PDB file of C-alpha atoms in Angstrom:
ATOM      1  CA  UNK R   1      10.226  36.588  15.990  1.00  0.00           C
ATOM      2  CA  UNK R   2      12.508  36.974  12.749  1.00  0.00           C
ATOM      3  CA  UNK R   3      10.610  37.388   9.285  1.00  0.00           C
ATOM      4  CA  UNK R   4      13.089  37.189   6.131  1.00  0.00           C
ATOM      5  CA  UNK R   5      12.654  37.513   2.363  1.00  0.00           C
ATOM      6  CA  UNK R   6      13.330  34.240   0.769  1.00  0.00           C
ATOM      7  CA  UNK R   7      14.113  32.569  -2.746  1.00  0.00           C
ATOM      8  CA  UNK R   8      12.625  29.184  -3.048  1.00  0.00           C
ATOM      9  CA  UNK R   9      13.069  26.485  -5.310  1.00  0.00           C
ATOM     10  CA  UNK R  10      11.001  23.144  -5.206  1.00  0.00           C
ATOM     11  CA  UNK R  11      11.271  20.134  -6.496  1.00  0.00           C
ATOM     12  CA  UNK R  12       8.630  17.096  -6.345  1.00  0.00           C
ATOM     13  CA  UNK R  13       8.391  14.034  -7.859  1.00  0.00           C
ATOM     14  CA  UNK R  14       5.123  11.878  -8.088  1.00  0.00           C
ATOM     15  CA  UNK R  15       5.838   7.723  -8.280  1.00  0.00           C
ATOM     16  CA  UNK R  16       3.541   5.926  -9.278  1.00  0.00           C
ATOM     17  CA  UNK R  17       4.035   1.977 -10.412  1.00  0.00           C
ATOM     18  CA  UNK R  18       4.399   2.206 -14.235  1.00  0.00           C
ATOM     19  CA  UNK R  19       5.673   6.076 -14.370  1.00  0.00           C
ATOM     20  CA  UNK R  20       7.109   8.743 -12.558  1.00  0.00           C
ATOM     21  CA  UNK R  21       6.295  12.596 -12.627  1.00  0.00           C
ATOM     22  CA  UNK R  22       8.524  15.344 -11.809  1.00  0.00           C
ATOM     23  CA  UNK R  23       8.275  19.121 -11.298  1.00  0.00           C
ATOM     24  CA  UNK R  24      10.801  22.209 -10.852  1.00  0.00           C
ATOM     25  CA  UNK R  25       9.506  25.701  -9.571  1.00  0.00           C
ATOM     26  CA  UNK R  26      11.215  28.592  -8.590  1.00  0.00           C
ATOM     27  CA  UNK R  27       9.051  31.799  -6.212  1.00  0.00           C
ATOM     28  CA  UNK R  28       9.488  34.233  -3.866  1.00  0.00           C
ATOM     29  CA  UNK R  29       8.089  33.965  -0.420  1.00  0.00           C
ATOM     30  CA  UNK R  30       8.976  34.985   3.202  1.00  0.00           C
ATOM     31  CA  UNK R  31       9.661  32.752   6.237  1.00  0.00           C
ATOM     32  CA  UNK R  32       8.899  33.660   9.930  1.00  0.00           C
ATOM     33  CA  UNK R  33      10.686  32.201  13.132  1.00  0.00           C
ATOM     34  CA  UNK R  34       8.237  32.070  16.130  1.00  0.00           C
ATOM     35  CA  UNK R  35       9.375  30.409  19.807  1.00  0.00           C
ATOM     36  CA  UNK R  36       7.439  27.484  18.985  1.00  0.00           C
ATOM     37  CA  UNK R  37       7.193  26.820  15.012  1.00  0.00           C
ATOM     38  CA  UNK R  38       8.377  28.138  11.803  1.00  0.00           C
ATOM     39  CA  UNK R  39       6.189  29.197   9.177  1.00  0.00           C
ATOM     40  CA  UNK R  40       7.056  29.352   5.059  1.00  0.00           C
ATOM     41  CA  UNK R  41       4.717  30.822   3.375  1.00  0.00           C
ATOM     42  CA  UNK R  42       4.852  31.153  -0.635  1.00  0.00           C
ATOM     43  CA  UNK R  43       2.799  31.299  -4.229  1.00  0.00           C
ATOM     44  CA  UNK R  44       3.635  29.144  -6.558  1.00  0.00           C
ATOM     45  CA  UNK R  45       1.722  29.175 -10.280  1.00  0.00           C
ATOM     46  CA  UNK R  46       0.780  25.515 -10.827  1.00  0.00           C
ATOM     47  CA  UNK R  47      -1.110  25.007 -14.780  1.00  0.00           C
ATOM     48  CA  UNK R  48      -4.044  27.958 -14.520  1.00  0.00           C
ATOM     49  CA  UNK R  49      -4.158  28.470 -10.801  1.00  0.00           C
ATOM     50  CA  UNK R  50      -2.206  30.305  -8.278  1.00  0.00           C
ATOM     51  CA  UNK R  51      -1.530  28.648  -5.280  1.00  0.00           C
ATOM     52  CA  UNK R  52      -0.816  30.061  -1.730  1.00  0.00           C
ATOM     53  CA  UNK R  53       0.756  28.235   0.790  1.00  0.00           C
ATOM     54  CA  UNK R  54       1.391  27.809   4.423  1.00  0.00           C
ATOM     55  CA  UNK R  55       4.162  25.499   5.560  1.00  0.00           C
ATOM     56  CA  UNK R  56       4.174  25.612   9.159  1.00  0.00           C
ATOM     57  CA  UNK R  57       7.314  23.210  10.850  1.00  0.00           C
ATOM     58  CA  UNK R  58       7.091  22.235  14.623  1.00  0.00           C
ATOM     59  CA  UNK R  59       9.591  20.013  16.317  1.00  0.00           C
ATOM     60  CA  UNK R  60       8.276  16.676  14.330  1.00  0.00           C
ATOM     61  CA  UNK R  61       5.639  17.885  12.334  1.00  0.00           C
ATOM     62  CA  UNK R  62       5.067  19.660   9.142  1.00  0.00           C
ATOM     63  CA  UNK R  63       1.882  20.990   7.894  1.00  0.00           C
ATOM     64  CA  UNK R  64       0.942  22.520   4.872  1.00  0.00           C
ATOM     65  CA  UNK R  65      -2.307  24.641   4.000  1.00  0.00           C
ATOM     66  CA  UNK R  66      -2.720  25.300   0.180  1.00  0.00           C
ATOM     67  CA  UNK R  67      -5.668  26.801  -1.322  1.00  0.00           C
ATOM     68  CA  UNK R  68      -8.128  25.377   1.784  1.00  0.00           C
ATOM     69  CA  UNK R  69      -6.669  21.801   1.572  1.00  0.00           C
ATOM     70  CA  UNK R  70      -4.446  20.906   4.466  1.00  0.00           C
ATOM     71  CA  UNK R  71      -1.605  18.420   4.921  1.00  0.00           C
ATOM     72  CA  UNK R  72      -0.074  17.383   7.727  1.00  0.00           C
ATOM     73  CA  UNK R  73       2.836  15.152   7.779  1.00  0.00           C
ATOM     74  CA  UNK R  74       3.524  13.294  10.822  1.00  0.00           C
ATOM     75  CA  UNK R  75       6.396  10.437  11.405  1.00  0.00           C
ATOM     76  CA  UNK R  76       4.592   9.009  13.840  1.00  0.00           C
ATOM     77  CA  UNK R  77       0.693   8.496  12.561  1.00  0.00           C
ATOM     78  CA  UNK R  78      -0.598   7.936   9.321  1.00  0.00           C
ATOM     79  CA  UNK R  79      -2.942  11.367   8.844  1.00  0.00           C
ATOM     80  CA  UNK R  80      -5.907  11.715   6.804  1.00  0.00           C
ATOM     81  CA  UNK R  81      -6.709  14.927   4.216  1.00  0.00           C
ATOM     82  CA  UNK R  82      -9.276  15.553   1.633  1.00  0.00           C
ATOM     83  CA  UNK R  83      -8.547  16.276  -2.325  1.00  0.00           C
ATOM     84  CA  UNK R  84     -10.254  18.905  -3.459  1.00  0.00           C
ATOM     85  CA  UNK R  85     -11.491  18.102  -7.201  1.00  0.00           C
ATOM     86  CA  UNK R  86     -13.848  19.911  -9.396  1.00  0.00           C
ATOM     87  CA  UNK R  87     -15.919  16.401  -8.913  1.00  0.00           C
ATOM     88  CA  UNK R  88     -15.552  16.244  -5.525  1.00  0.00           C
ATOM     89  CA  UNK R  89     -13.753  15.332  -2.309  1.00  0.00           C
ATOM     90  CA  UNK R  90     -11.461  12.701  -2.366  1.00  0.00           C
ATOM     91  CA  UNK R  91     -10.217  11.110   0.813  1.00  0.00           C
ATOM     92  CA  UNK R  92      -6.555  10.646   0.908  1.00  0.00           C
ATOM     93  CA  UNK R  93      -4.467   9.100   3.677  1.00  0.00           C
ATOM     94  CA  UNK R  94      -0.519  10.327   4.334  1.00  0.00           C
ATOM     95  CA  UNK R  95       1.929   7.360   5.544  1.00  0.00           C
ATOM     96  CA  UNK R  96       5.445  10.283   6.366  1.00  0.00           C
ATOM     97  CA  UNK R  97       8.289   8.258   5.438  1.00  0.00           C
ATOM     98  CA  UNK R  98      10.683  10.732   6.118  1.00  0.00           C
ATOM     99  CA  UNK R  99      10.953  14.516   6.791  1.00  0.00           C
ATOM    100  CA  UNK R 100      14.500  16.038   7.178  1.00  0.00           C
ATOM    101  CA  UNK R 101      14.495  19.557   8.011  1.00  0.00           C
ATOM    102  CA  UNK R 102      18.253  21.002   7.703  1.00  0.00           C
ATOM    103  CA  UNK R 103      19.769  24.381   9.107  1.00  0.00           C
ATOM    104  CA  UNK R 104      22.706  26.303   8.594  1.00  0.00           C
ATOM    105  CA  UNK R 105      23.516  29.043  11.365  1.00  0.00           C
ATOM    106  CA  UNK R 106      20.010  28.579  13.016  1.00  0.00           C
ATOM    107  CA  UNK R 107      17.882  29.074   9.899  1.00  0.00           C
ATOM    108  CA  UNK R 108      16.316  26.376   7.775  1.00  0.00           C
ATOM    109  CA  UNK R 109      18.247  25.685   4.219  1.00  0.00           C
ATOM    110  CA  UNK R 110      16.403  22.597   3.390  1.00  0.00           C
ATOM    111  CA  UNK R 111      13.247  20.807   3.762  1.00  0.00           C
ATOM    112  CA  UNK R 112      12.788  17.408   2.509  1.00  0.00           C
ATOM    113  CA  UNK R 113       9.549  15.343   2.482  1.00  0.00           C
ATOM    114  CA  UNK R 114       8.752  11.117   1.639  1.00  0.00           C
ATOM    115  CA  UNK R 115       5.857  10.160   1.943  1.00  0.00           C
ATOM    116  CA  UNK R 116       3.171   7.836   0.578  1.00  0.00           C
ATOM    117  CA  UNK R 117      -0.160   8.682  -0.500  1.00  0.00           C
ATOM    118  CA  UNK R 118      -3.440   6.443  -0.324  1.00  0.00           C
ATOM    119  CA  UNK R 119      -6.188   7.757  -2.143  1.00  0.00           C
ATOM    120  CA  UNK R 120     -10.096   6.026  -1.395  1.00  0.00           C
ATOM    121  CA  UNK R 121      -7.840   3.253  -0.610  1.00  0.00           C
ATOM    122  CA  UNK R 122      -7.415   2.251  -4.159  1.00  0.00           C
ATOM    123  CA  UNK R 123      -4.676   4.373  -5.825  1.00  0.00           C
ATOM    124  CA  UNK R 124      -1.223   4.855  -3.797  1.00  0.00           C
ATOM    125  CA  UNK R 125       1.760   6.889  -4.842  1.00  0.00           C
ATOM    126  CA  UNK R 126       5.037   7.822  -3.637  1.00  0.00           C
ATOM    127  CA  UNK R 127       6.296  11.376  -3.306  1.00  0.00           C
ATOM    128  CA  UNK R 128       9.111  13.516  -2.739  1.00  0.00           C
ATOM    129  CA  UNK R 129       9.848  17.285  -2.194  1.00  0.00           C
ATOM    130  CA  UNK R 130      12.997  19.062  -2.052  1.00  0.00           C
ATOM    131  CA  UNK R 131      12.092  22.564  -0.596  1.00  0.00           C
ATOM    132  CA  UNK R 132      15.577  24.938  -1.028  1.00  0.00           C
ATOM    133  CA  UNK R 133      15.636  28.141   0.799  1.00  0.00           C
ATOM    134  CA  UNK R 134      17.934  30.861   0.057  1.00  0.00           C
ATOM    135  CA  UNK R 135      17.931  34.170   2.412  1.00  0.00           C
TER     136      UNK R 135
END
């Protein structure tokens, strides 16, 4: 196992029909290669709350744990997740259009995510994250 230090710098984008949103963070975090999976694990301050997260990256998965809400994004099965809003749970379903997971020297650089979101079956979206790692 080999734990490192990292910078991070995100970048996602939101598409919806009529508009698109997009947001730039930069945070610290540390990233951990086990035999089997790699996790990232990072805080990011999002409007008033502080979010922790778990990326965890298997062969041709990647799941991500945030604040008790988990993700997982799957090329080969359309997964199913729960919003968590001060009204409620929302059910949400994730179609992974693409994930492309690139490595320089054995250690990941780059982590890209596509994938659509289906929320109650009534309001879908489009997004996109750019996940730079520097050691």
């Amino acid at each position: 196992m080999e734990k490192y230090e990292i910078e991070l710098e995100i970048k996602s984008q939101q598409i919806f029909e009529e508009k698109k949103e997009e947001e730039n963070n930069r945070c610290r975090g540390q990233i951990e290669y086990k035999p089997k999976e790699t996790k990232l694990q990072f805080v990011k301050n999002y409007e008033e709350q502080t979010l922790n997260f778990d990326i965890i990256i298997t062969e041709n998965k990647v799941i991500t744990k945030r604040n008790g809400q988990e993700m997982t994004f799957d090329l080969e099965k359309t997964t199913k997740s729960e919003m968590q809003t001060p009204y409620g749970n929302i059910k949400m379903y994730i179609k992974t259009n693409k994930i492309d997971i690139r490595k320089e020297e054995n250690k990941i650089k780059q982590i890209n995510l596509e994938y659509n979101i289906n929320l109650e079956n009534e309001i879908q979206y489009l997004n996109k994250i750019n996940i730079k790692i520097e050691y």
